[in-house]
Amino acid sequence: MECKLFDKPKNKHKKGLWSPDEDQKLRNYILKHGYGCWSSVPINTGLKRNGKSCRLRWINYLRPGLKRGTFSTEEEETILTLHQTLGNKWSQIAHHLPGRTDNEIKNYWHSHLKKKVAKLYETETQAKDVSTGGEMENLNSSSSQNSTTQNSSFNSIEHMEGSLMDTDQSTKQKNQAQNFNLPKILFAEWFSLDQFHGKDLQNSSFFNNNFDNPNTNFQDESIRGLRLDDQTVEREMHTQPNNSSVDIFFPPFDQDLLLDYFPGEFSMSYDELYI
DNA sequence: AAATGTCGCAACCGCTCTTAC
DNA sequence: AGTAAGAGCGGTTGCGACATT
């Protein structure tokens, strides 16, 4: 916590929807100064919001690189798959969906996917019920209910809502999965190359690729690093096959994730990297 | 056209974790 | 070691838009 402590403003913070003017103020400030201490943002910008609200607005709405609009089928499938293993760990799920926020995914789950899964589960249950001649009904009221539902491709909503893995186990599995399928590139489309000039990162294998060449072959095994320009991000997002091992990431990055992918490749601290 | 119901989304709330002192 | 404050996360709420009666 490097930020200075600020006195809590005596006037009440504004609540509710953000006006375009407020958005502009916040956007301008963050793009110019970056952020490190959210509580200082309202003071420095003159916004009548609390730091928490500013942070949320930036992360969920103003942050560059956010995708808006409906979720694709691929995104939907990703959420469903990840939710089965991670449960309601929306921020972790969001890490796998570039440009989507945890809040957006959470909302989408509650408004669309939850019902979809419930319907699917219902259909499956009915189908089994028919095939077993009504045995399911008896089973459901008995203590063997769990073993029955676990055979389903989707467990019940109640089970899924509560299917939170033990944290350590979850982390281990996450790391294992990453080791098998590390990305060749990391995207940070709103960083500027200028911000890295003269820093160690520039000479590391992080930056040893010609990213400005539109013909760069991202299938090439050697490609790893930070991608910096919007057009290429756009291009890659549309051209990479679904099963590509090229992953596209947007800030904020998870420090552990970076270290997993690039062990010992950069001597900069995370704070320096994450401008 | 008006009243009522439903849905989707943005934002708030409360909790936990981390860090500085 | 204890405490206070900030950050982050997941759950929940409130409101506007749209649909239905």
Short mmCIF file of N, CA, C and O (backbone and C1' of nucleotides) in Angstrom, two decimals, chain A residues 1 15-16 18 52-53 56-57 68 103 107 111, chain B residues 7-15 18-20:
data_model
loop_
_atom_site.label_atom_id
_atom_site.label_comp_id
_atom_site.label_asym_id
_atom_site.label_seq_id
_atom_site.Cartn_x
_atom_site.Cartn_y
_atom_site.Cartn_z
N MET A 1 0.84 -1.20 0.00
CA MET A 1 0.00 0.00 0.00
C MET A 1 0.87 1.24 0.00
O MET A 1 1.32 1.70 1.02
N LYS A 15 -23.91 9.02 -5.82
CA LYS A 15 -24.17 7.62 -6.18
C LYS A 15 -24.96 7.60 -7.48
O LYS A 15 -25.35 8.62 -8.00
N GLY A 16 -25.18 6.41 -7.97
CA GLY A 16 -25.98 6.24 -9.18
C GLY A 16 -25.16 6.27 -10.45
O GLY A 16 -23.93 6.16 -10.41
N TRP A 18 -23.19 7.12 -13.83
CA TRP A 18 -22.15 8.09 -14.14
C TRP A 18 -22.54 8.91 -15.36
O TRP A 18 -23.04 8.37 -16.34
N LYS A 52 -13.66 3.81 -4.48
CA LYS A 52 -14.15 2.48 -4.84
C LYS A 52 -15.02 2.55 -6.09
O LYS A 52 -14.94 1.71 -6.98
N SER A 53 -15.86 3.56 -6.11
CA SER A 53 -16.76 3.74 -7.24
C SER A 53 -15.96 4.07 -8.51
O SER A 53 -16.29 3.58 -9.60
N LEU A 56 -14.34 0.89 -9.82
CA LEU A 56 -15.32 0.04 -10.45
C LEU A 56 -15.69 0.56 -11.84
O LEU A 56 -15.81 -0.20 -12.80
N ARG A 57 -15.87 1.86 -11.92
CA ARG A 57 -16.25 2.47 -13.19
C ARG A 57 -15.14 2.26 -14.23
O ARG A 57 -15.41 1.99 -15.39
N ARG A 68 -17.74 -4.91 -25.78
CA ARG A 68 -19.11 -4.70 -25.36
C ARG A 68 -20.00 -5.58 -26.23
O ARG A 68 -19.57 -6.13 -27.21
N ASN A 103 -17.77 -8.53 -13.67
CA ASN A 103 -19.15 -8.08 -13.46
C ASN A 103 -20.04 -8.45 -14.64
O ASN A 103 -21.17 -8.91 -14.47
N ASN A 107 -23.15 -10.98 -14.50
CA ASN A 107 -24.49 -10.58 -14.94
C ASN A 107 -25.02 -11.51 -16.02
O ASN A 107 -26.19 -11.89 -16.02
N SER A 111 -28.38 -13.71 -15.80
CA SER A 111 -29.52 -13.37 -16.67
C SER A 111 -29.74 -14.38 -17.80
O SER A 111 -30.84 -14.49 -18.31
P DC B 7 -38.38 -12.69 -16.83
"O5'" DC B 7 -37.32 -11.68 -17.45
"C5'" DC B 7 -37.60 -11.08 -18.73
"C4'" DC B 7 -36.45 -10.16 -19.12
"C3'" DC B 7 -35.07 -10.68 -18.71
"O3'" DC B 7 -34.23 -10.59 -19.84
"C1'" DC B 7 -35.42 -8.48 -17.85
P DG B 8 -32.79 -11.21 -19.83
"O5'" DG B 8 -31.88 -9.91 -19.74
"C5'" DG B 8 -32.17 -8.81 -20.60
"C4'" DG B 8 -31.24 -7.67 -20.29
"C3'" DG B 8 -29.82 -8.08 -19.94
"O3'" DG B 8 -28.94 -7.20 -20.63
"C1'" DG B 8 -30.75 -6.81 -18.15
P DC B 9 -27.41 -7.41 -20.60
"O5'" DC B 9 -26.94 -6.17 -19.71
"C5'" DC B 9 -27.47 -4.89 -20.01
"C4'" DC B 9 -27.18 -3.95 -18.86
"C3'" DC B 9 -25.74 -4.00 -18.35
"O3'" DC B 9 -25.27 -2.67 -18.29
"C1'" DC B 9 -27.25 -4.18 -16.55
P DA B 10 -23.75 -2.40 -18.35
"O5'" DA B 10 -23.66 -1.22 -17.28
"C5'" DA B 10 -24.64 -0.19 -17.30
"C4'" DA B 10 -24.79 0.39 -15.92
"C3'" DA B 10 -23.47 0.75 -15.24
"O3'" DA B 10 -23.59 2.05 -14.69
"C1'" DA B 10 -24.72 -0.73 -13.86
P DA B 11 -22.38 2.73 -14.00
"O5'" DA B 11 -22.64 2.41 -12.47
"C5'" DA B 11 -23.89 2.80 -11.91
"C4'" DA B 11 -24.01 2.23 -10.52
"C3'" DA B 11 -22.80 2.48 -9.61
"O3'" DA B 11 -23.25 3.12 -8.44
"C1'" DA B 11 -23.50 0.21 -9.51
P DC B 12 -22.30 3.65 -7.32
"O5'" DC B 12 -22.85 2.86 -6.05
"C5'" DC B 12 -24.27 2.78 -5.86
"C4'" DC B 12 -24.57 1.70 -4.85
"C3'" DC B 12 -23.71 1.76 -3.59
"O3'" DC B 12 -24.57 1.68 -2.45
"C1'" DC B 12 -23.60 -0.41 -4.55
P DC B 13 -24.04 1.83 -0.98
"O5'" DC B 13 -23.90 0.31 -0.51
"C5'" DC B 13 -25.03 -0.55 -0.62
"C4'" DC B 13 -24.70 -1.90 0.01
"C3'" DC B 13 -23.87 -1.80 1.29
"O3'" DC B 13 -24.43 -2.67 2.24
"C1'" DC B 13 -22.76 -3.16 -0.33
P DG B 14 -23.98 -2.55 3.79
"O5'" DG B 14 -23.12 -3.88 3.96
"C5'" DG B 14 -23.66 -5.11 3.52
"C4'" DG B 14 -22.57 -6.17 3.49
"C3'" DG B 14 -21.62 -6.15 4.68
"O3'" DG B 14 -21.31 -7.48 5.02
"C1'" DG B 14 -20.39 -5.96 2.70
P DC B 15 -20.87 -7.83 6.49
"O5'" DC B 15 -19.69 -8.86 6.22
"C5'" DC B 15 -19.89 -9.92 5.29
"C4'" DC B 15 -18.62 -10.17 4.51
"C3'" DC B 15 -17.37 -10.31 5.37
"O3'" DC B 15 -17.03 -11.69 5.50
"C1'" DC B 15 -16.98 -9.06 3.34
P DT B 18 -4.00 -12.64 1.38
"O5'" DT B 18 -3.42 -11.16 1.28
"C5'" DT B 18 -3.72 -10.39 0.11
"C4'" DT B 18 -3.18 -8.98 0.27
"C3'" DT B 18 -1.76 -8.91 0.85
"O3'" DT B 18 -1.00 -8.08 -0.01
"C1'" DT B 18 -3.22 -7.50 2.08
P DT B 19 0.59 -8.01 0.17
"O5'" DT B 19 0.75 -6.59 0.90
"C5'" DT B 19 0.11 -5.45 0.33
"C4'" DT B 19 0.18 -4.29 1.30
"C3'" DT B 19 1.53 -4.12 1.99
"O3'" DT B 19 1.94 -2.79 1.81
"C1'" DT B 19 -0.23 -4.06 3.56
P DA B 20 3.44 -2.33 2.09
"O5'" DA B 20 3.17 -1.12 3.08
"C5'" DA B 20 2.18 -0.15 2.73
"C4'" DA B 20 1.82 0.67 3.96
"C3'" DA B 20 3.02 1.15 4.76
"O3'" DA B 20 2.78 2.50 5.13
"C1'" DA B 20 1.57 -0.12 6.14
#
